[in-house]
């Protein structure tokens, strides 16, 4: 942390800041320049970030320079993390392809979708049983019944299943049925929930909150990792910006950044990211070209009749093309990565 | 909802959309212009908003025109809602003033702060016992012990106490100790939590999520109201923008907008809103001038030694001035509002 | 500027950065901690900010800590700048009140508005003669004819007149007719234009770009000041955020921040800021309560028939009330400021 | 345009709105539902968008449904626009690759870079002679001298050259030297400049403003097209969001959207878009995978010694790899597009 003093801060003001730091057991390093004086603070990251010195006389501003995450950081674990789920390796040589309806609707319909996406090369089936809806009057999901349908679809196809869990009290129930626990964007900073999934042995798909920085996202991963669960899969699903044409702004910049800062695998969700079915395939390709380990997309037999999110859902035919294009693009990128690592 | 067809959409494409709407029992109203064709959809709000017609051939875009909240809306309850808490009326003739430390630290310290802020005119004491921290390694609050200190401070001063609850499983515990349950910004769309506080008889202070629209905020209020708890106090606490000088951007535009759309009282939190102690008083005044029913601010005897949020915490002396300025400004605005309602 | 090295950066990587800095004549200050190494760079601000060291091996990131503006900064000119225009002092004891139609339409209509707003206490008349319109097919303003009407309205009422100039080649023409040159939000970083108005002796009303940081805004003021024109009036007019209910988000946080960092007077424009006439008065009050030196608002006899911006334009009756409320609120704030400066 | 009336709006309020519309010669279409009444307005796009009815009694809000651009729109020109520049076709079968230093520095250095990038497959050389700098004290470019160096580099290599023009008065000068006129992000809504380049016969590279919507971007293209210059190349270069790790957020969502709405070719600028050299190649690939017609990147022999933007500039070796990866990715996408057009 760097403390920037005001131009014209007095010796005694500088002294007071230095003393406060030392009294907290933190190292303080004074640099006096012609135009400004800065104090570098060194010590335990958390302690340093807690300091409230900005209101002291003579202090202009406080600038944070270190990252607060550890277990999620690349220096802590230099190699990429890979996670095996029902035989498929997330973060491995093949891109991970997850697809399914926004909400689980009927058992037969779900199994049919599962069979179709499997034929197109999907590795996992997604489907919401507990749905976070901005309106209390909207369909809230089939609940445990929906989880049973997901389990039945796994039975029928061998696909792993992914579903969202929204509250700590339901983590065990959902974990009984699914292979991957999803934390939705709205709950990315629901710390009680993060701790609860961190205590299970299920891989966790952690979506980025739609207004959370990359640092906050990795801190939420840190919550899960610090509870003992090493299997966190990150998922970029679009951030909120001033642009209104698209539902969200899928932030592909986050992909190479996260791979630089962290060892965790990262997927993209172009369906929520751009929010209109006609653009989903282009963004899926772009996500993988940016370096993502795979995609998660919303698919339905008749998107216009889906119980939720129909506007961003693609058809099974579109999915078949998308899956092929994702594989081709991933193969290309994988080659470049291998070349780079050899050089 | 309005469905905008592409320029050049064919008769049969328009027909297909009309038929889908009618098959769902929704009224459809066709307007054909020289340059474009639009279809107005009328019916149950929730049903209309669920429709996924955007992927159909010939459809250009779908525009939502209605508000999805009901119980929180002004037409549903034309008069302002007022909420009495230990003798003080939120939304009444006097501005509501809530103050206290970010985190509850010690019992004696808390009682001392409570006595001081009461002398300056505060109506309620705030203090975090369960703290949402972006780092798992940061101080997470004293928990139930902190709640006991809050209750002791109420005992000693008669001030009502406000504290945050972060998970459904703890709602009953927190409600046993406090007068007002706070929902923090990060949990504004934690629907399980909203439902849980909606089932209690405690007033709820609902902070706006830092990237949530006004509409989403009122929808979260709707979750609480629809469970039977009518006592929701809204609180604007800053949104996330591109500006980095301030911690957040306190969105005072939301104050008159919320008062137009809803009957619920709304406070401002300038401490989190702007994030630097030196600007808190100016923003508290501005919030009340915009029409807010009061303020909630972070106060500490020695902000630089606070266990959290020291940079945005003001001293007791600064609070005394802030409280006076808030009362003066509120008196002025109240007069204008009375004049307006008489005319 | 602070250069943060990667965890595990080698001695030779650190050495290389130090050498590069020294070869550029910059002071470098090394702080090696257990968890990270940072290098503080001291020297001419501009030189330091130009450095491109981030791509060097071992460098994690570069953090800027100093402000790049000088003439606009508070330390350079500790007292508030005041600017006298036709007898009224901007930044003085009375709030500055500027009003008028979005576009200049007719001579008679303009003079009538000028007389009415003068009676309500306005100090200046605003009106667009050259209009920046996002569509080439929209009304682009009356041009020089409009400037003549503004001059006629000044003649008739004694009000100073403010109008926007959009290109360097027209600065002299506009300056011949008006008392204050306005730089619109879209042109805040049109540097050729900033230099051109900096060469005149007319006060400049510099609107904040709708996505410019406070620092960039003050840098644009610096462009004008550095050409020799000391009379810059800042104007906050709303920034672009994710919120769509309001046209922009009037950023009142910027008011106290700008007053802390700079000596220049700052106004608010609630009409563009919130974009709906029904909320303009509340935001005008809030702006002055936050510490603004005054307001600029759009007024029309019949807003629904205005040639542009009708939705955010208030009537003459609403303006009369607004002006009174702005004066009352300003009086209150002025007292607090005087008290504070005495203590 | 849709006018949404308040719940409970009276017959006479609705009548008044209808009359105002009819008096302006606009078609009005009334839809009365149980919960709300909406009025659809049909007529000339510009006229409809100018209306200021929102302040009328009984009006809740006004929603725009049509796009205001014509010449830039896909329905106006269904086929993709292609632009031939010195033998290379922008928007054709090969991806367009433009590279060069942020600022033109020396003649020899520039020619050397031009030779190297040509060998790696670039089609054009970029370089700033007139530089938009946020500080008046920063290096502002070599001016006409820089243009001469660009012309010399074209002479030496046959590469077309691209450079930014910042004011209407310099358009002719810059057009004398360069093959493509660049409009920078800060000038995207500098309408006088747009009109001036629209009057030349030089292709224009129009960068998206960092906070401009896709609609505003296409409207700025419309300004150029409506002056008679059909050769506009769009360039996405990153938007401003809350994320601070990256300099900007390269918005790849804009690529497929722009291709849907418009016939103009679109490039991406990953250098400004993400702002750190280590991520530029990944984002270049992702841009082309999203469907961009090519890339423009900053390249320097020694980025750490560049006179500006060193942190986001890649080396010549990195550029060589980037160019290859862009070509490979483009080939893949081109195939998918051809397949799609055949089906």
PDB file of N, CA, C and O in Angstrom, chain B residues 161-206:
ATOM      1  N   UNK B 161     -31.450   0.010  17.250  1.00  0.00           N
ATOM      2  CA  UNK B 161     -30.205  -0.476  16.651  1.00  0.00           C
ATOM      3  C   UNK B 161     -30.467  -1.202  15.332  1.00  0.00           C
ATOM      4  O   UNK B 161     -31.478  -1.868  15.149  1.00  0.00           O
ATOM      5  N   UNK B 162     -29.509  -1.009  14.421  1.00  0.00           N
ATOM      6  CA  UNK B 162     -29.586  -1.546  13.058  1.00  0.00           C
ATOM      7  C   UNK B 162     -28.361  -2.403  12.823  1.00  0.00           C
ATOM      8  O   UNK B 162     -27.244  -1.964  13.101  1.00  0.00           O
ATOM      9  N   UNK B 163     -28.547  -3.620  12.295  1.00  0.00           N
ATOM     10  CA  UNK B 163     -27.376  -4.425  11.977  1.00  0.00           C
ATOM     11  C   UNK B 163     -27.686  -5.343  10.804  1.00  0.00           C
ATOM     12  O   UNK B 163     -28.837  -5.682  10.544  1.00  0.00           O
ATOM     13  N   UNK B 164     -26.625  -5.692  10.098  1.00  0.00           N
ATOM     14  CA  UNK B 164     -26.806  -6.468   8.871  1.00  0.00           C
ATOM     15  C   UNK B 164     -26.958  -7.952   9.150  1.00  0.00           C
ATOM     16  O   UNK B 164     -26.283  -8.512  10.011  1.00  0.00           O
ATOM     17  N   UNK B 165     -27.830  -8.591   8.349  1.00  0.00           N
ATOM     18  CA  UNK B 165     -27.948 -10.039   8.400  1.00  0.00           C
ATOM     19  C   UNK B 165     -27.586 -10.553   7.017  1.00  0.00           C
ATOM     20  O   UNK B 165     -27.969  -9.978   6.009  1.00  0.00           O
ATOM     21  N   UNK B 166     -26.786 -11.639   6.985  1.00  0.00           N
ATOM     22  CA  UNK B 166     -26.208 -12.072   5.720  1.00  0.00           C
ATOM     23  C   UNK B 166     -26.680 -13.426   5.222  1.00  0.00           C
ATOM     24  O   UNK B 166     -26.359 -13.816   4.113  1.00  0.00           O
ATOM     25  N   UNK B 167     -27.409 -14.173   6.065  1.00  0.00           N
ATOM     26  CA  UNK B 167     -27.874 -15.464   5.557  1.00  0.00           C
ATOM     27  C   UNK B 167     -29.202 -15.839   6.197  1.00  0.00           C
ATOM     28  O   UNK B 167     -29.474 -15.479   7.348  1.00  0.00           O
ATOM     29  N   UNK B 168     -30.023 -16.557   5.448  1.00  0.00           N
ATOM     30  CA  UNK B 168     -31.362 -16.887   5.927  1.00  0.00           C
ATOM     31  C   UNK B 168     -31.335 -17.560   7.297  1.00  0.00           C
ATOM     32  O   UNK B 168     -32.169 -17.249   8.153  1.00  0.00           O
ATOM     33  N   UNK B 169     -30.369 -18.425   7.516  1.00  0.00           N
ATOM     34  CA  UNK B 169     -30.314 -19.183   8.758  1.00  0.00           C
ATOM     35  C   UNK B 169     -30.054 -18.322   9.988  1.00  0.00           C
ATOM     36  O   UNK B 169     -30.233 -18.785  11.122  1.00  0.00           O
ATOM     37  N   UNK B 170     -29.627 -17.095   9.795  1.00  0.00           N
ATOM     38  CA  UNK B 170     -29.327 -16.230  10.937  1.00  0.00           C
ATOM     39  C   UNK B 170     -30.360 -15.120  11.133  1.00  0.00           C
ATOM     40  O   UNK B 170     -30.218 -14.293  12.032  1.00  0.00           O
ATOM     41  N   UNK B 171     -31.378 -15.085  10.309  1.00  0.00           N
ATOM     42  CA  UNK B 171     -32.357 -13.992  10.405  1.00  0.00           C
ATOM     43  C   UNK B 171     -33.014 -13.954  11.781  1.00  0.00           C
ATOM     44  O   UNK B 171     -33.131 -12.889  12.404  1.00  0.00           O
ATOM     45  N   UNK B 172     -33.430 -15.114  12.295  1.00  0.00           N
ATOM     46  CA  UNK B 172     -34.117 -15.112  13.589  1.00  0.00           C
ATOM     47  C   UNK B 172     -33.186 -14.636  14.702  1.00  0.00           C
ATOM     48  O   UNK B 172     -33.589 -13.865  15.568  1.00  0.00           O
ATOM     49  N   UNK B 173     -31.950 -15.094  14.662  1.00  0.00           N
ATOM     50  CA  UNK B 173     -30.989 -14.678  15.687  1.00  0.00           C
ATOM     51  C   UNK B 173     -30.804 -13.166  15.671  1.00  0.00           C
ATOM     52  O   UNK B 173     -30.924 -12.508  16.698  1.00  0.00           O
ATOM     53  N   UNK B 174     -30.539 -12.608  14.510  1.00  0.00           N
ATOM     54  CA  UNK B 174     -30.294 -11.168  14.431  1.00  0.00           C
ATOM     55  C   UNK B 174     -31.556 -10.394  14.827  1.00  0.00           C
ATOM     56  O   UNK B 174     -31.495  -9.405  15.564  1.00  0.00           O
ATOM     57  N   UNK B 175     -32.710 -10.896  14.383  1.00  0.00           N
ATOM     58  CA  UNK B 175     -33.971 -10.205  14.692  1.00  0.00           C
ATOM     59  C   UNK B 175     -34.251 -10.185  16.188  1.00  0.00           C
ATOM     60  O   UNK B 175     -34.957  -9.306  16.690  1.00  0.00           O
ATOM     61  N   UNK B 176     -33.708 -11.140  16.915  1.00  0.00           N
ATOM     62  CA  UNK B 176     -33.894 -11.166  18.370  1.00  0.00           C
ATOM     63  C   UNK B 176     -33.216  -9.977  19.052  1.00  0.00           C
ATOM     64  O   UNK B 176     -33.621  -9.547  20.119  1.00  0.00           O
ATOM     65  N   UNK B 177     -32.153  -9.477  18.440  1.00  0.00           N
ATOM     66  CA  UNK B 177     -31.379  -8.424  19.084  1.00  0.00           C
ATOM     67  C   UNK B 177     -31.642  -7.017  18.538  1.00  0.00           C
ATOM     68  O   UNK B 177     -31.496  -6.054  19.253  1.00  0.00           O
ATOM     69  N   UNK B 178     -31.947  -6.908  17.230  1.00  0.00           N
ATOM     70  CA  UNK B 178     -31.961  -5.577  16.625  1.00  0.00           C
ATOM     71  C   UNK B 178     -33.376  -5.093  16.316  1.00  0.00           C
ATOM     72  O   UNK B 178     -34.323  -5.885  16.272  1.00  0.00           O
ATOM     73  N   UNK B 179     -33.487  -3.784  16.077  1.00  0.00           N
ATOM     74  CA  UNK B 179     -34.778  -3.182  15.736  1.00  0.00           C
ATOM     75  C   UNK B 179     -34.983  -3.117  14.232  1.00  0.00           C
ATOM     76  O   UNK B 179     -36.114  -3.120  13.762  1.00  0.00           O
ATOM     77  N   UNK B 180     -33.888  -3.013  13.502  1.00  0.00           N
ATOM     78  CA  UNK B 180     -33.976  -2.943  12.045  1.00  0.00           C
ATOM     79  C   UNK B 180     -32.965  -3.918  11.445  1.00  0.00           C
ATOM     80  O   UNK B 180     -31.780  -3.883  11.790  1.00  0.00           O
ATOM     81  N   UNK B 181     -33.436  -4.767  10.538  1.00  0.00           N
ATOM     82  CA  UNK B 181     -32.562  -5.717   9.854  1.00  0.00           C
ATOM     83  C   UNK B 181     -32.020  -5.051   8.597  1.00  0.00           C
ATOM     84  O   UNK B 181     -32.796  -4.561   7.763  1.00  0.00           O
ATOM     85  N   UNK B 182     -30.709  -5.047   8.451  1.00  0.00           N
ATOM     86  CA  UNK B 182     -30.132  -4.452   7.245  1.00  0.00           C
ATOM     87  C   UNK B 182     -29.792  -5.539   6.228  1.00  0.00           C
ATOM     88  O   UNK B 182     -29.198  -6.551   6.569  1.00  0.00           O
ATOM     89  N   UNK B 183     -30.185  -5.299   4.968  1.00  0.00           N
ATOM     90  CA  UNK B 183     -29.730  -6.142   3.859  1.00  0.00           C
ATOM     91  C   UNK B 183     -28.658  -5.339   3.135  1.00  0.00           C
ATOM     92  O   UNK B 183     -28.919  -4.233   2.661  1.00  0.00           O
ATOM     93  N   UNK B 184     -27.457  -5.880   3.069  1.00  0.00           N
ATOM     94  CA  UNK B 184     -26.343  -5.153   2.459  1.00  0.00           C
ATOM     95  C   UNK B 184     -26.411  -5.160   0.941  1.00  0.00           C
ATOM     96  O   UNK B 184     -27.143  -5.954   0.331  1.00  0.00           O
ATOM     97  N   UNK B 185     -25.614  -4.278   0.355  1.00  0.00           N
ATOM     98  CA  UNK B 185     -25.620  -4.116  -1.102  1.00  0.00           C
ATOM     99  C   UNK B 185     -25.329  -5.426  -1.830  1.00  0.00           C
ATOM    100  O   UNK B 185     -25.954  -5.745  -2.842  1.00  0.00           O
ATOM    101  N   UNK B 186     -24.380  -6.183  -1.313  1.00  0.00           N
ATOM    102  CA  UNK B 186     -23.996  -7.432  -1.999  1.00  0.00           C
ATOM    103  C   UNK B 186     -25.108  -8.473  -1.972  1.00  0.00           C
ATOM    104  O   UNK B 186     -25.100  -9.422  -2.730  1.00  0.00           O
ATOM    105  N   UNK B 187     -26.038  -8.335  -1.026  1.00  0.00           N
ATOM    106  CA  UNK B 187     -27.112  -9.313  -0.898  1.00  0.00           C
ATOM    107  C   UNK B 187     -28.446  -8.805  -1.416  1.00  0.00           C
ATOM    108  O   UNK B 187     -29.485  -9.406  -1.151  1.00  0.00           O
ATOM    109  N   UNK B 188     -28.433  -7.715  -2.156  1.00  0.00           N
ATOM    110  CA  UNK B 188     -29.710  -7.152  -2.595  1.00  0.00           C
ATOM    111  C   UNK B 188     -30.500  -8.114  -3.462  1.00  0.00           C
ATOM    112  O   UNK B 188     -31.717  -8.045  -3.538  1.00  0.00           O
ATOM    113  N   UNK B 189     -29.793  -9.028  -4.150  1.00  0.00           N
ATOM    114  CA  UNK B 189     -30.521 -10.013  -4.951  1.00  0.00           C
ATOM    115  C   UNK B 189     -30.328 -11.425  -4.417  1.00  0.00           C
ATOM    116  O   UNK B 189     -30.399 -12.402  -5.167  1.00  0.00           O
ATOM    117  N   UNK B 190     -30.106 -11.524  -3.104  1.00  0.00           N
ATOM    118  CA  UNK B 190     -30.056 -12.819  -2.422  1.00  0.00           C
ATOM    119  C   UNK B 190     -31.506 -13.122  -2.042  1.00  0.00           C
ATOM    120  O   UNK B 190     -31.983 -12.746  -0.971  1.00  0.00           O
ATOM    121  N   UNK B 191     -32.211 -13.793  -2.963  1.00  0.00           N
ATOM    122  CA  UNK B 191     -33.663 -13.883  -2.815  1.00  0.00           C
ATOM    123  C   UNK B 191     -34.095 -14.706  -1.616  1.00  0.00           C
ATOM    124  O   UNK B 191     -35.115 -14.429  -1.000  1.00  0.00           O
ATOM    125  N   UNK B 192     -33.302 -15.729  -1.277  1.00  0.00           N
ATOM    126  CA  UNK B 192     -33.657 -16.536  -0.111  1.00  0.00           C
ATOM    127  C   UNK B 192     -33.618 -15.660   1.141  1.00  0.00           C
ATOM    128  O   UNK B 192     -34.478 -15.767   2.027  1.00  0.00           O
ATOM    129  N   UNK B 193     -32.655 -14.759   1.194  1.00  0.00           N
ATOM    130  CA  UNK B 193     -32.536 -13.855   2.347  1.00  0.00           C
ATOM    131  C   UNK B 193     -33.682 -12.848   2.359  1.00  0.00           C
ATOM    132  O   UNK B 193     -34.253 -12.543   3.410  1.00  0.00           O
ATOM    133  N   UNK B 194     -34.020 -12.331   1.188  1.00  0.00           N
ATOM    134  CA  UNK B 194     -35.126 -11.361   1.117  1.00  0.00           C
ATOM    135  C   UNK B 194     -36.432 -12.002   1.601  1.00  0.00           C
ATOM    136  O   UNK B 194     -37.204 -11.389   2.348  1.00  0.00           O
ATOM    137  N   UNK B 195     -36.653 -13.246   1.169  1.00  0.00           N
ATOM    138  CA  UNK B 195     -37.879 -13.922   1.621  1.00  0.00           C
ATOM    139  C   UNK B 195     -37.858 -14.121   3.133  1.00  0.00           C
ATOM    140  O   UNK B 195     -38.878 -13.952   3.799  1.00  0.00           O
ATOM    141  N   UNK B 196     -36.682 -14.459   3.659  1.00  0.00           N
ATOM    142  CA  UNK B 196     -36.587 -14.728   5.105  1.00  0.00           C
ATOM    143  C   UNK B 196     -36.878 -13.461   5.918  1.00  0.00           C
ATOM    144  O   UNK B 196     -37.622 -13.507   6.901  1.00  0.00           O
ATOM    145  N   UNK B 197     -36.330 -12.322   5.538  1.00  0.00           N
ATOM    146  CA  UNK B 197     -36.616 -11.102   6.308  1.00  0.00           C
ATOM    147  C   UNK B 197     -38.048 -10.629   6.060  1.00  0.00           C
ATOM    148  O   UNK B 197     -38.645  -9.961   6.908  1.00  0.00           O
ATOM    149  N   UNK B 198     -38.597 -10.998   4.904  1.00  0.00           N
ATOM    150  CA  UNK B 198     -39.987 -10.653   4.614  1.00  0.00           C
ATOM    151  C   UNK B 198     -40.959 -11.384   5.526  1.00  0.00           C
ATOM    152  O   UNK B 198     -42.117 -10.975   5.688  1.00  0.00           O
ATOM    153  N   UNK B 199     -40.508 -12.476   6.117  1.00  0.00           N
ATOM    154  CA  UNK B 199     -41.383 -13.253   7.006  1.00  0.00           C
ATOM    155  C   UNK B 199     -41.308 -12.762   8.454  1.00  0.00           C
ATOM    156  O   UNK B 199     -42.068 -13.226   9.293  1.00  0.00           O
ATOM    157  N   UNK B 200     -40.376 -11.852   8.777  1.00  0.00           N
ATOM    158  CA  UNK B 200     -40.292 -11.333  10.144  1.00  0.00           C
ATOM    159  C   UNK B 200     -41.182 -10.091  10.267  1.00  0.00           C
ATOM    160  O   UNK B 200     -41.724  -9.602   9.276  1.00  0.00           O
ATOM    161  N   UNK B 201     -41.281  -9.575  11.493  1.00  0.00           N
ATOM    162  CA  UNK B 201     -42.033  -8.328  11.684  1.00  0.00           C
ATOM    163  C   UNK B 201     -41.081  -7.160  11.951  1.00  0.00           C
ATOM    164  O   UNK B 201     -41.491  -6.116  12.430  1.00  0.00           O
ATOM    165  N   UNK B 202     -39.829  -7.323  11.643  1.00  0.00           N
ATOM    166  CA  UNK B 202     -38.852  -6.249  11.820  1.00  0.00           C
ATOM    167  C   UNK B 202     -38.783  -5.383  10.568  1.00  0.00           C
ATOM    168  O   UNK B 202     -38.783  -5.924   9.448  1.00  0.00           O
ATOM    169  N   UNK B 203     -38.695  -4.055  10.726  1.00  0.00           N
ATOM    170  CA  UNK B 203     -38.418  -3.208   9.565  1.00  0.00           C
ATOM    171  C   UNK B 203     -37.098  -3.634   8.919  1.00  0.00           C
ATOM    172  O   UNK B 203     -36.176  -4.081   9.609  1.00  0.00           O
ATOM    173  N   UNK B 204     -37.032  -3.466   7.605  1.00  0.00           N
ATOM    174  CA  UNK B 204     -35.846  -3.876   6.855  1.00  0.00           C
ATOM    175  C   UNK B 204     -35.243  -2.657   6.142  1.00  0.00           C
ATOM    176  O   UNK B 204     -35.953  -1.918   5.464  1.00  0.00           O
ATOM    177  N   UNK B 205     -33.942  -2.466   6.350  1.00  0.00           N
ATOM    178  CA  UNK B 205     -33.210  -1.413   5.625  1.00  0.00           C
ATOM    179  C   UNK B 205     -32.578  -2.092   4.416  1.00  0.00           C
ATOM    180  O   UNK B 205     -31.620  -2.856   4.562  1.00  0.00           O
ATOM    181  N   UNK B 206     -33.099  -1.800   3.226  1.00  0.00           N
ATOM    182  CA  UNK B 206     -32.666  -2.513   2.023  1.00  0.00           C
ATOM    183  C   UNK B 206     -31.720  -1.638   1.208  1.00  0.00           C
ATOM    184  O   UNK B 206     -32.139  -0.705   0.518  1.00  0.00           O
TER     185      UNK B 206
END
